[in-house]
């Protein structure tokens, strides 16, 4: 008889179990992601804002109506079983719901101060609709304190006064807490606690509160001193009115004696006076007018006894930097735009799985087997192989057996690429500091590295040591790659068209916008293609630097001649900064600004806080082909010297040949970024090594600095993201004009040479500045800068124009300039002569 075989029960695979266990977390994660997207949706926020605002208005109407109708509605509201039957008798403006809500607001919770909760709701709803920056935590803190403190204070006041009302002034909360406090520490203790808590609150929310208190007490002190002074003057006046007639007569007699001293002697009298007989009395012929009697009875004598109070000598002492620092505190460069809010992270797109690469084990295992088999075909055995998965490339690290030459493996690059059917591979032999050989192989499904993932990373957000931090993307080990542009100090970006060069420049600019305040950073953007940087035009009065009289519509420079003028203007700015560093005895911009912040440099002597200037020139090869040395010469000077004064240049080109990337430029720009190039020759031109020609494109890049080359997947930031960031900044507090660069006059032009002033081309603010200078009688450039909130270079130019017009004198260093016109009428005549 045949044996019956019972089929074995198949066990579910580990992968099936894993899928079952991960289904719920994935669904939860997807739900949370959709919820987050809904909350960040602009239409949803506006709708919620309008609804909340409408509810707030209705609650406010009910709240106000309560104080007029609450007593009549009280019995109906408290009668839970019958109030719906009596709702026609409700007097509240919003009927029964209004009566219930208003009684709950005023009587049952925080009392009269419940209005603060409604104000907070209104502010938050308008913030949702208008999308302006509202300090939500600060608003919440202030609202909670106002509700609690006001409720307890009103409850305490009602208990002390003992006045009955149809509602609790401080609501049930204030009444309960106040009665409990009084029972324990009595009214005096409650008073002390309430006053103390209010003072602490004001100190926390208003940093100038202690200073305001000092000013208030100083005002009181001066008030009492003034009263004492008035009393002393009144006593002195009484004393003067009580002078006796005898004192008046004595004064007149003294006047007569003075007249006697002025008598005229006849020749005979002179002989008698000059005789040797000292005992003889000379005969005087007096010609004296006797005062009229009415002068004697005059109530206002010529000489009156007065008491003179000794005034102590004023001690002159020049304020030292330590005294100024203690008195004023450190200089805050952000104070002029202290309301400026940095862009938030929700302006950037969030992609799925943006923090970790997608790992396909089958793909990695297959590629590893192909690499091993290809090497075996050429009699190369390996001891181990390890894969590290990155966003777009996987790094396979192999350890060959002893005796295998590295050069043999390097020579098999094309054979390995053929076996893998890859777009391009890169062999790193050996891996620096590891003792392995690296083979970089593109992933079948490359992952997008979002700008959000690198900007929101802990590494970038907590970076405080870098002066100009840039988050450019993720490395092959999926780490966020950051570098300090200030230490670079200049950057060369090259790559073929469409390989991600423009996206890389946008990533650099976006990083800086998220980290640096407008007071600390300025841009000069040059774009011959006219479309790459035009999106940054709205940053004109926040982050842009421009030459005097530059058209606002041309803040992004596209014309070759204007590029030449701007570069030469930047050279002048560089030299001016070096002059300031020399007088301040500083070696670099960081030391100089630190001295200025600590009040060790005097603005009256021309010193100022200097922001970093980042010059970005996209496709500078076009300008080299058009103008040659005229463009290359100022670029060379800037790349040689500008790093110490905080000026850093980024040059980008799609034609990295030796005519564009010259040896001079490469010598001064040691840090370079190469996207995919068309040939190995172009790769060597940029990086001095091959490899860029084997990149896969779409943001795949090599970063070369200090002899080390790092492969990075550049972060992707698209145009809508940049537009949102720029729109946010555009709505923020801004300066009145761009940062002013020095004026540059090209050789051979009809305009005056540098240093001279053309009175026919005066600054638009010239008349206003002239009137201010004459009215204040101060000719200081720094005062003009602060009064009109303009750049120091423009203020200096205005001072030169005032001097050329004869309104102020020449510069006297720390003493400023003398004002030559003393009255406004004379100034107006001068302005009429100049055509104003």
GROMACS .gro file of C-alpha atoms in nm, residues 4-443:
model
  440
    4UNK     CA    1   0.046   0.883   0.193
    5UNK     CA    2   0.265   1.189   0.209
    6UNK     CA    3   0.125   1.471   0.417
    7UNK     CA    4   0.224   1.807   0.278
    8UNK     CA    5   0.430   2.012   0.516
    9UNK     CA    6   0.294   2.338   0.640
   10UNK     CA    7   0.492   2.615   0.481
   11UNK     CA    8   0.618   2.881   0.716
   12UNK     CA    9   0.579   3.242   0.609
   13UNK     CA   10   0.907   3.399   0.514
   14UNK     CA   11   1.078   3.659   0.730
   15UNK     CA   12   1.014   3.915   0.460
   16UNK     CA   13   0.637   3.846   0.472
   17UNK     CA   14   0.637   3.885   0.849
   18UNK     CA   15   0.829   4.205   0.823
   19UNK     CA   16   0.582   4.344   0.573
   20UNK     CA   17   0.291   4.263   0.802
   21UNK     CA   18   0.453   4.424   1.102
   22UNK     CA   19   0.555   4.737   0.912
   23UNK     CA   20   0.216   4.797   0.747
   24UNK     CA   21   0.068   4.982   1.044
   25UNK     CA   22   0.368   5.211   1.106
   26UNK     CA   23   0.379   5.292   0.734
   27UNK     CA   24   0.010   5.381   0.734
   28UNK     CA   25   0.055   5.591   1.046
   29UNK     CA   26   0.354   5.766   0.891
   30UNK     CA   27   0.159   5.832   0.571
   31UNK     CA   28  -0.135   5.966   0.775
   32UNK     CA   29   0.092   6.196   0.974
   33UNK     CA   30   0.259   6.316   0.654
   34UNK     CA   31  -0.077   6.398   0.492
   35UNK     CA   32  -0.191   6.572   0.809
   36UNK     CA   33   0.125   6.781   0.813
   37UNK     CA   34   0.080   6.873   0.447
   38UNK     CA   35  -0.280   6.974   0.519
   39UNK     CA   36  -0.177   7.194   0.811
   40UNK     CA   37   0.091   7.362   0.599
   41UNK     CA   38  -0.144   7.413   0.304
   42UNK     CA   39  -0.192   7.786   0.247
   43UNK     CA   40  -0.562   7.763   0.153
   44UNK     CA   41  -0.634   7.556   0.463
   45UNK     CA   42  -0.453   7.810   0.685
   46UNK     CA   43  -0.646   8.103   0.534
   47UNK     CA   44  -0.978   7.920   0.579
   48UNK     CA   45  -0.902   7.837   0.942
   49UNK     CA   46  -0.787   8.194   1.003
   50UNK     CA   47  -1.113   8.338   0.868
   51UNK     CA   48  -1.324   8.096   1.075
   52UNK     CA   49  -1.131   8.167   1.396
   53UNK     CA   50  -1.154   8.543   1.336
   54UNK     CA   51  -1.532   8.519   1.284
   55UNK     CA   52  -1.572   8.318   1.605
   56UNK     CA   53  -1.357   8.573   1.790
   57UNK     CA   54  -1.575   8.863   1.669
   58UNK     CA   55  -1.891   8.684   1.785
   59UNK     CA   56  -1.738   8.607   2.125
   60UNK     CA   57  -1.627   8.970   2.159
   61UNK     CA   58  -1.980   9.094   2.085
   62UNK     CA   59  -2.122   8.854   2.344
   63UNK     CA   60  -1.849   8.958   2.592
   64UNK     CA   61  -1.933   9.330   2.559
   65UNK     CA   62  -2.307   9.262   2.575
   66UNK     CA   63  -2.263   9.067   2.899
   67UNK     CA   64  -2.181   9.381   3.099
   68UNK     CA   65  -2.516   9.535   2.999
   69UNK     CA   66  -2.742   9.229   2.994
   70UNK     CA   67  -2.565   8.971   3.212
   71UNK     CA   68  -2.766   9.051   3.527
   72UNK     CA   69  -3.098   8.998   3.350
   73UNK     CA   70  -2.983   8.684   3.168
   74UNK     CA   71  -2.822   8.527   3.477
   75UNK     CA   72  -3.129   8.346   3.606
   76UNK     CA   73  -3.213   8.204   3.265
   77UNK     CA   74  -2.857   8.083   3.194
   78UNK     CA   75  -2.829   7.913   3.534
   79UNK     CA   76  -3.168   7.744   3.493
   80UNK     CA   77  -3.040   7.451   3.287
   81UNK     CA   78  -3.375   7.274   3.255
   82UNK     CA   79  -3.582   7.574   3.151
   83UNK     CA   80  -3.347   7.815   2.972
   84UNK     CA   81  -3.445   7.688   2.625
   85UNK     CA   82  -3.806   7.762   2.710
   86UNK     CA   83  -3.711   8.114   2.823
   87UNK     CA   84  -3.466   8.190   2.544
   88UNK     CA   85  -3.701   8.460   2.407
   89UNK     CA   86  -3.631   8.658   2.724
   90UNK     CA   87  -3.255   8.656   2.673
   91UNK     CA   88  -3.117   9.010   2.636
   92UNK     CA   89  -2.765   8.929   2.509
   93UNK     CA   90  -2.696   9.056   2.156
   94UNK     CA   91  -2.618   8.703   2.033
   95UNK     CA   92  -2.907   8.536   2.213
   96UNK     CA   93  -2.882   8.231   2.436
   97UNK     CA   94  -2.546   8.103   2.298
   98UNK     CA   95  -2.399   8.451   2.350
   99UNK     CA   96  -2.532   8.465   2.707
  100UNK     CA   97  -2.389   8.121   2.789
  101UNK     CA   98  -2.048   8.186   2.630
  102UNK     CA   99  -2.012   8.536   2.777
  103UNK     CA  100  -2.105   8.421   3.127
  104UNK     CA  101  -1.858   8.137   3.100
  105UNK     CA  102  -1.588   8.378   2.980
  106UNK     CA  103  -1.643   8.651   3.240
  107UNK     CA  104  -1.796   8.480   3.541
  108UNK     CA  105  -1.676   8.121   3.531
  109UNK     CA  106  -1.316   8.158   3.413
  110UNK     CA  107  -1.090   8.465   3.427
  111UNK     CA  108  -1.334   8.752   3.462
  112UNK     CA  109  -1.298   9.087   3.287
  113UNK     CA  110  -0.945   9.006   3.164
  114UNK     CA  111  -1.083   8.727   2.941
  115UNK     CA  112  -1.065   8.994   2.672
  116UNK     CA  113  -0.691   8.914   2.644
  117UNK     CA  114  -0.775   8.562   2.523
  118UNK     CA  115  -0.997   8.711   2.251
  119UNK     CA  116  -0.721   8.953   2.147
  120UNK     CA  117  -0.475   8.663   2.118
  121UNK     CA  118  -0.723   8.466   1.905
  122UNK     CA  119  -0.771   8.767   1.675
  123UNK     CA  120  -0.396   8.816   1.633
  124UNK     CA  121  -0.336   8.451   1.555
  125UNK     CA  122  -0.622   8.434   1.304
  126UNK     CA  123  -0.490   8.741   1.118
  127UNK     CA  124  -0.147   8.580   1.116
  128UNK     CA  125  -0.293   8.274   0.942
  129UNK     CA  126  -0.464   8.491   0.680
  130UNK     CA  127  -0.183   8.743   0.614
  131UNK     CA  128   0.114   8.510   0.689
  132UNK     CA  129   0.321   8.765   0.877
  133UNK     CA  130   0.568   8.662   1.146
  134UNK     CA  131   0.401   8.644   1.485
  135UNK     CA  132   0.606   8.534   1.790
  136UNK     CA  133   0.359   8.262   1.890
  137UNK     CA  134   0.533   8.141   2.206
  138UNK     CA  135   0.579   8.499   2.324
  139UNK     CA  136   0.211   8.574   2.255
  140UNK     CA  137   0.105   8.259   2.443
  141UNK     CA  138   0.324   8.347   2.742
  142UNK     CA  139   0.194   8.706   2.759
  143UNK     CA  140  -0.167   8.593   2.725
  144UNK     CA  141  -0.142   8.328   2.999
  145UNK     CA  142   0.025   8.574   3.238
  146UNK     CA  143  -0.228   8.848   3.161
  147UNK     CA  144  -0.517   8.610   3.225
  148UNK     CA  145  -0.378   8.468   3.551
  149UNK     CA  146  -0.235   8.789   3.698
  150UNK     CA  147  -0.532   9.003   3.595
  151UNK     CA  148  -0.781   8.748   3.721
  152UNK     CA  149  -0.615   8.714   4.063
  153UNK     CA  150  -0.565   9.090   4.096
  154UNK     CA  151  -0.931   9.165   4.018
  155UNK     CA  152  -1.047   8.888   4.252
  156UNK     CA  153  -0.821   9.027   4.525
  157UNK     CA  154  -0.950   9.381   4.464
  158UNK     CA  155  -1.315   9.273   4.481
  159UNK     CA  156  -1.252   9.083   4.805
  160UNK     CA  157  -1.077   9.382   4.967
  161UNK     CA  158  -1.335   9.636   4.853
  162UNK     CA  159  -1.616   9.399   4.938
  163UNK     CA  160  -1.837   9.517   4.654
  164UNK     CA  161  -2.100   9.270   4.533
  165UNK     CA  162  -2.177   9.227   4.163
  166UNK     CA  163  -2.372   8.988   3.946
  167UNK     CA  164  -2.038   8.837   3.834
  168UNK     CA  165  -1.692   8.784   3.977
  169UNK     CA  166  -1.451   9.056   3.860
  170UNK     CA  167  -1.171   8.807   3.826
  171UNK     CA  168  -1.394   8.513   3.740
  172UNK     CA  169  -1.417   8.198   3.944
  173UNK     CA  170  -1.044   8.136   3.899
  174UNK     CA  171  -0.939   8.475   4.034
  175UNK     CA  172  -1.192   8.464   4.319
  176UNK     CA  173  -1.081   8.119   4.438
  177UNK     CA  174  -0.706   8.188   4.421
  178UNK     CA  175  -0.739   8.533   4.581
  179UNK     CA  176  -0.946   8.405   4.873
  180UNK     CA  177  -0.705   8.116   4.926
  181UNK     CA  178  -0.405   8.352   4.919
  182UNK     CA  179  -0.562   8.600   5.161
  183UNK     CA  180  -0.643   8.322   5.406
  184UNK     CA  181  -0.276   8.219   5.414
  185UNK     CA  182  -0.066   8.537   5.373
  186UNK     CA  183  -0.329   8.809   5.423
  187UNK     CA  184  -0.370   9.116   5.206
  188UNK     CA  185  -0.013   9.247   5.253
  189UNK     CA  186   0.146   8.924   5.134
  190UNK     CA  187  -0.084   8.909   4.832
  191UNK     CA  188   0.001   9.267   4.741
  192UNK     CA  189   0.376   9.199   4.756
  193UNK     CA  190   0.343   8.882   4.544
  194UNK     CA  191   0.130   9.053   4.279
  195UNK     CA  192   0.366   9.351   4.247
  196UNK     CA  193   0.676   9.128   4.239
  197UNK     CA  194   0.533   8.895   3.975
  198UNK     CA  195   0.438   9.194   3.757
  199UNK     CA  196   0.790   9.339   3.778
  200UNK     CA  197   0.951   9.002   3.692
  201UNK     CA  198   0.711   8.962   3.398
  202UNK     CA  199   0.794   9.307   3.261
  203UNK     CA  200   1.167   9.235   3.289
  204UNK     CA  201   1.123   8.910   3.096
  205UNK     CA  202   0.916   9.054   2.810
  206UNK     CA  203   1.083   9.396   2.785
  207UNK     CA  204   1.462   9.402   2.795
  208UNK     CA  205   1.455   9.784   2.823
  209UNK     CA  206   1.229   9.782   3.131
  210UNK     CA  207   1.516   9.830   3.385
  211UNK     CA  208   1.647  10.123   3.179
  212UNK     CA  209   1.300  10.277   3.167
  213UNK     CA  210   1.275  10.244   3.546
  214UNK     CA  211   1.606  10.426   3.582
  215UNK     CA  212   1.484  10.703   3.355
  216UNK     CA  213   1.159  10.732   3.556
  217UNK     CA  214   1.343  10.764   3.890
  218UNK     CA  215   1.587  11.012   3.735
  219UNK     CA  216   1.287  11.217   3.621
  220UNK     CA  217   1.144  11.211   3.975
  221UNK     CA  218   1.480  11.316   4.121
  222UNK     CA  219   1.508  11.606   3.877
  223UNK     CA  220   1.150  11.705   3.960
  224UNK     CA  221   1.228  11.736   4.332
  225UNK     CA  222   1.551  11.924   4.258
  226UNK     CA  223   1.356  12.167   4.044
  227UNK     CA  224   1.110  12.230   4.329
  228UNK     CA  225   1.394  12.302   4.573
  229UNK     CA  226   1.553  12.536   4.319
  230UNK     CA  227   1.225  12.722   4.270
  231UNK     CA  228   1.192  12.769   4.647
  232UNK     CA  229   1.546  12.909   4.671
  233UNK     CA  230   1.478  13.153   4.388
  234UNK     CA  231   1.155  13.263   4.560
  235UNK     CA  232   1.343  13.330   4.885
  236UNK     CA  233   1.608  13.525   4.699
  237UNK     CA  234   1.339  13.736   4.531
  238UNK     CA  235   1.179  13.814   4.872
  239UNK     CA  236   1.517  13.919   5.003
  240UNK     CA  237   1.569  14.154   4.709
  241UNK     CA  238   1.225  14.311   4.757
  242UNK     CA  239   1.298  14.370   5.127
  243UNK     CA  240   1.611  14.581   5.074
  244UNK     CA  241   1.609  14.895   5.297
  245UNK     CA  242   1.624  15.252   5.170
  246UNK     CA  243   1.956  15.298   5.352
  247UNK     CA  244   2.114  15.035   5.127
  248UNK     CA  245   1.990  15.226   4.825
  249UNK     CA  246   2.141  15.553   4.958
  250UNK     CA  247   2.473  15.380   5.021
  251UNK     CA  248   2.478  15.259   4.663
  252UNK     CA  249   2.415  15.612   4.534
  253UNK     CA  250   2.691  15.756   4.754
  254UNK     CA  251   2.929  15.500   4.613
  255UNK     CA  252   2.831  15.611   4.266
  256UNK     CA  253   2.907  15.973   4.360
  257UNK     CA  254   3.252  15.873   4.485
  258UNK     CA  255   3.315  15.704   4.154
  259UNK     CA  256   3.230  16.031   3.980
  260UNK     CA  257   3.479  16.217   4.201
  261UNK     CA  258   3.756  15.999   4.069
  262UNK     CA  259   3.679  16.129   3.723
  263UNK     CA  260   3.709  16.507   3.806
  264UNK     CA  261   3.900  16.747   3.585
  265UNK     CA  262   4.180  16.957   3.741
  266UNK     CA  263   4.273  17.310   3.629
  267UNK     CA  264   4.640  17.387   3.569
  268UNK     CA  265   4.652  17.573   3.901
  269UNK     CA  266   4.508  17.280   4.085
  270UNK     CA  267   4.763  17.049   3.921
  271UNK     CA  268   5.041  17.269   4.052
  272UNK     CA  269   4.898  17.256   4.402
  273UNK     CA  270   4.854  16.883   4.392
  274UNK     CA  271   5.203  16.824   4.255
  275UNK     CA  272   5.375  17.055   4.504
  276UNK     CA  273   5.627  16.912   4.748
  277UNK     CA  274   5.421  17.041   5.043
  278UNK     CA  275   5.236  16.725   5.133
  279UNK     CA  276   5.039  16.896   5.408
  280UNK     CA  277   4.879  17.156   5.183
  281UNK     CA  278   4.525  17.078   5.078
  282UNK     CA  279   4.453  17.130   4.711
  283UNK     CA  280   4.151  17.329   4.602
  284UNK     CA  281   3.924  17.123   4.384
  285UNK     CA  282   3.689  17.263   4.124
  286UNK     CA  283   3.413  17.006   4.107
  287UNK     CA  284   3.182  16.973   3.812
  288UNK     CA  285   2.942  16.715   3.946
  289UNK     CA  286   2.576  16.665   3.861
  290UNK     CA  287   2.364  16.582   4.164
  291UNK     CA  288   2.121  16.300   4.093
  292UNK     CA  289   1.756  16.386   4.087
  293UNK     CA  290   1.549  16.282   4.383
  294UNK     CA  291   1.344  16.043   4.173
  295UNK     CA  292   1.652  15.830   4.119
  296UNK     CA  293   1.696  15.791   4.492
  297UNK     CA  294   1.346  15.657   4.537
  298UNK     CA  295   1.377  15.413   4.244
  299UNK     CA  296   1.286  15.055   4.345
  300UNK     CA  297   1.543  14.898   4.114
  301UNK     CA  298   1.891  14.993   4.239
  302UNK     CA  299   2.187  14.946   4.013
  303UNK     CA  300   2.397  14.742   4.258
  304UNK     CA  301   2.235  14.469   4.470
  305UNK     CA  302   2.397  14.226   4.706
  306UNK     CA  303   2.381  13.881   4.548
  307UNK     CA  304   2.494  13.543   4.672
  308UNK     CA  305   2.711  13.354   4.425
  309UNK     CA  306   2.733  12.979   4.452
  310UNK     CA  307   3.070  12.831   4.367
  311UNK     CA  308   3.048  12.604   4.062
  312UNK     CA  309   3.291  12.312   4.067
  313UNK     CA  310   3.526  12.271   3.775
  314UNK     CA  311   3.404  12.027   3.512
  315UNK     CA  312   3.639  11.732   3.486
  316UNK     CA  313   3.699  11.636   3.125
  317UNK     CA  314   3.750  11.268   3.063
  318UNK     CA  315   3.747  11.090   2.728
  319UNK     CA  316   3.528  10.781   2.729
  320UNK     CA  317   3.733  10.466   2.684
  321UNK     CA  318   3.616  10.160   2.494
  322UNK     CA  319   3.557   9.981   2.827
  323UNK     CA  320   3.337  10.269   2.948
  324UNK     CA  321   3.141  10.273   2.623
  325UNK     CA  322   3.100   9.896   2.633
  326UNK     CA  323   2.970   9.912   2.990
  327UNK     CA  324   2.742  10.206   2.911
  328UNK     CA  325   2.603  10.101   2.573
  329UNK     CA  326   2.675   9.729   2.560
  330UNK     CA  327   2.822   9.555   2.255
  331UNK     CA  328   2.731   9.699   1.916
  332UNK     CA  329   2.456   9.493   1.755
  333UNK     CA  330   2.479   9.501   1.373
  334UNK     CA  331   2.131   9.347   1.351
  335UNK     CA  332   1.965   9.625   1.553
  336UNK     CA  333   1.867   9.834   1.249
  337UNK     CA  334   1.664   9.534   1.126
  338UNK     CA  335   1.587   9.377   1.462
  339UNK     CA  336   1.238   9.276   1.342
  340UNK     CA  337   1.381   9.073   1.054
  341UNK     CA  338   1.273   8.709   1.059
  342UNK     CA  339   1.476   8.436   0.890
  343UNK     CA  340   1.301   8.208   0.639
  344UNK     CA  341   1.129   7.910   0.798
  345UNK     CA  342   1.188   7.548   0.698
  346UNK     CA  343   0.830   7.501   0.581
  347UNK     CA  344   0.914   7.709   0.271
  348UNK     CA  345   1.115   7.412   0.140
  349UNK     CA  346   0.970   7.097  -0.016
  350UNK     CA  347   0.971   6.772   0.177
  351UNK     CA  348   1.028   6.451  -0.021
  352UNK     CA  349   0.962   6.092   0.079
  353UNK     CA  350   1.248   5.915   0.256
  354UNK     CA  351   1.464   6.227   0.230
  355UNK     CA  352   1.676   6.148   0.536
  356UNK     CA  353   1.788   5.797   0.433
  357UNK     CA  354   1.866   5.636   0.095
  358UNK     CA  355   1.654   5.355  -0.046
  359UNK     CA  356   1.847   5.028  -0.013
  360UNK     CA  357   1.785   4.755  -0.270
  361UNK     CA  358   1.977   4.456  -0.135
  362UNK     CA  359   1.927   4.257  -0.454
  363UNK     CA  360   2.086   4.535  -0.660
  364UNK     CA  361   2.381   4.571  -0.424
  365UNK     CA  362   2.437   4.193  -0.408
  366UNK     CA  363   2.422   4.159  -0.786
  367UNK     CA  364   2.670   4.443  -0.840
  368UNK     CA  365   2.907   4.299  -0.577
  369UNK     CA  366   2.902   3.957  -0.750
  370UNK     CA  367   2.969   4.117  -1.088
  371UNK     CA  368   3.266   4.312  -0.951
  372UNK     CA  369   3.413   3.997  -0.791
  373UNK     CA  370   3.362   3.786  -1.105
  374UNK     CA  371   3.513   4.052  -1.332
  375UNK     CA  372   3.824   4.074  -1.115
  376UNK     CA  373   3.853   3.693  -1.103
  377UNK     CA  374   3.844   3.681  -1.481
  378UNK     CA  375   4.169   3.877  -1.467
  379UNK     CA  376   4.318   3.660  -1.189
  380UNK     CA  377   4.257   3.918  -0.916
  381UNK     CA  378   4.126   3.771  -0.592
  382UNK     CA  379   3.979   3.979  -0.312
  383UNK     CA  380   3.946   3.906   0.057
  384UNK     CA  381   3.636   4.116   0.133
  385UNK     CA  382   3.386   4.357  -0.019
  386UNK     CA  383   3.160   4.607   0.158
  387UNK     CA  384   2.885   4.830   0.016
  388UNK     CA  385   2.787   5.178   0.142
  389UNK     CA  386   2.467   5.308  -0.017
  390UNK     CA  387   2.438   5.678  -0.090
  391UNK     CA  388   2.162   5.888  -0.246
  392UNK     CA  389   2.272   5.831  -0.606
  393UNK     CA  390   2.590   5.619  -0.584
  394UNK     CA  391   2.692   5.308  -0.392
  395UNK     CA  392   3.052   5.273  -0.278
  396UNK     CA  393   3.195   4.921  -0.292
  397UNK     CA  394   3.513   4.889  -0.086
  398UNK     CA  395   3.727   4.588  -0.170
  399UNK     CA  396   4.037   4.450  -0.001
  400UNK     CA  397   4.254   4.263  -0.255
  401UNK     CA  398   4.469   3.972  -0.153
  402UNK     CA  399   4.832   4.033  -0.079
  403UNK     CA  400   5.054   4.079  -0.382
  404UNK     CA  401   4.789   4.235  -0.605
  405UNK     CA  402   4.900   4.563  -0.759
  406UNK     CA  403   4.658   4.851  -0.738
  407UNK     CA  404   4.745   4.962  -1.091
  408UNK     CA  405   4.597   4.634  -1.227
  409UNK     CA  406   4.260   4.713  -1.067
  410UNK     CA  407   4.270   5.073  -1.189
  411UNK     CA  408   4.331   4.951  -1.543
  412UNK     CA  409   4.011   4.746  -1.532
  413UNK     CA  410   3.782   5.047  -1.494
  414UNK     CA  411   3.619   5.005  -1.836
  415UNK     CA  412   3.583   4.626  -1.793
  416UNK     CA  413   3.406   4.668  -1.459
  417UNK     CA  414   3.182   4.939  -1.606
  418UNK     CA  415   3.094   4.703  -1.893
  419UNK     CA  416   3.004   4.418  -1.658
  420UNK     CA  417   2.787   4.645  -1.447
  421UNK     CA  418   2.625   4.810  -1.750
  422UNK     CA  419   2.669   5.139  -1.562
  423UNK     CA  420   2.672   5.492  -1.700
  424UNK     CA  421   3.010   5.551  -1.544
  425UNK     CA  422   3.210   5.428  -1.249
  426UNK     CA  423   3.493   5.583  -1.053
  427UNK     CA  424   3.777   5.388  -0.892
  428UNK     CA  425   3.951   5.537  -0.589
  429UNK     CA  426   4.275   5.350  -0.532
  430UNK     CA  427   4.352   5.355  -0.250
  431UNK     CA  428   4.080   5.500  -0.025
  432UNK     CA  429   4.246   5.772   0.190
  433UNK     CA  430   4.317   5.641   0.539
  434UNK     CA  431   4.128   5.312   0.495
  435UNK     CA  432   4.357   5.063   0.322
  436UNK     CA  433   4.084   4.967   0.074
  437UNK     CA  434   4.005   5.030  -0.291
  438UNK     CA  435   3.678   5.208  -0.364
  439UNK     CA  436   3.456   5.153  -0.666
  440UNK     CA  437   3.170   5.401  -0.699
  441UNK     CA  438   2.873   5.262  -0.892
  442UNK     CA  439   2.557   5.461  -0.978
  443UNK     CA  440   2.228   5.336  -0.830
   0.00000   0.00000   0.00000
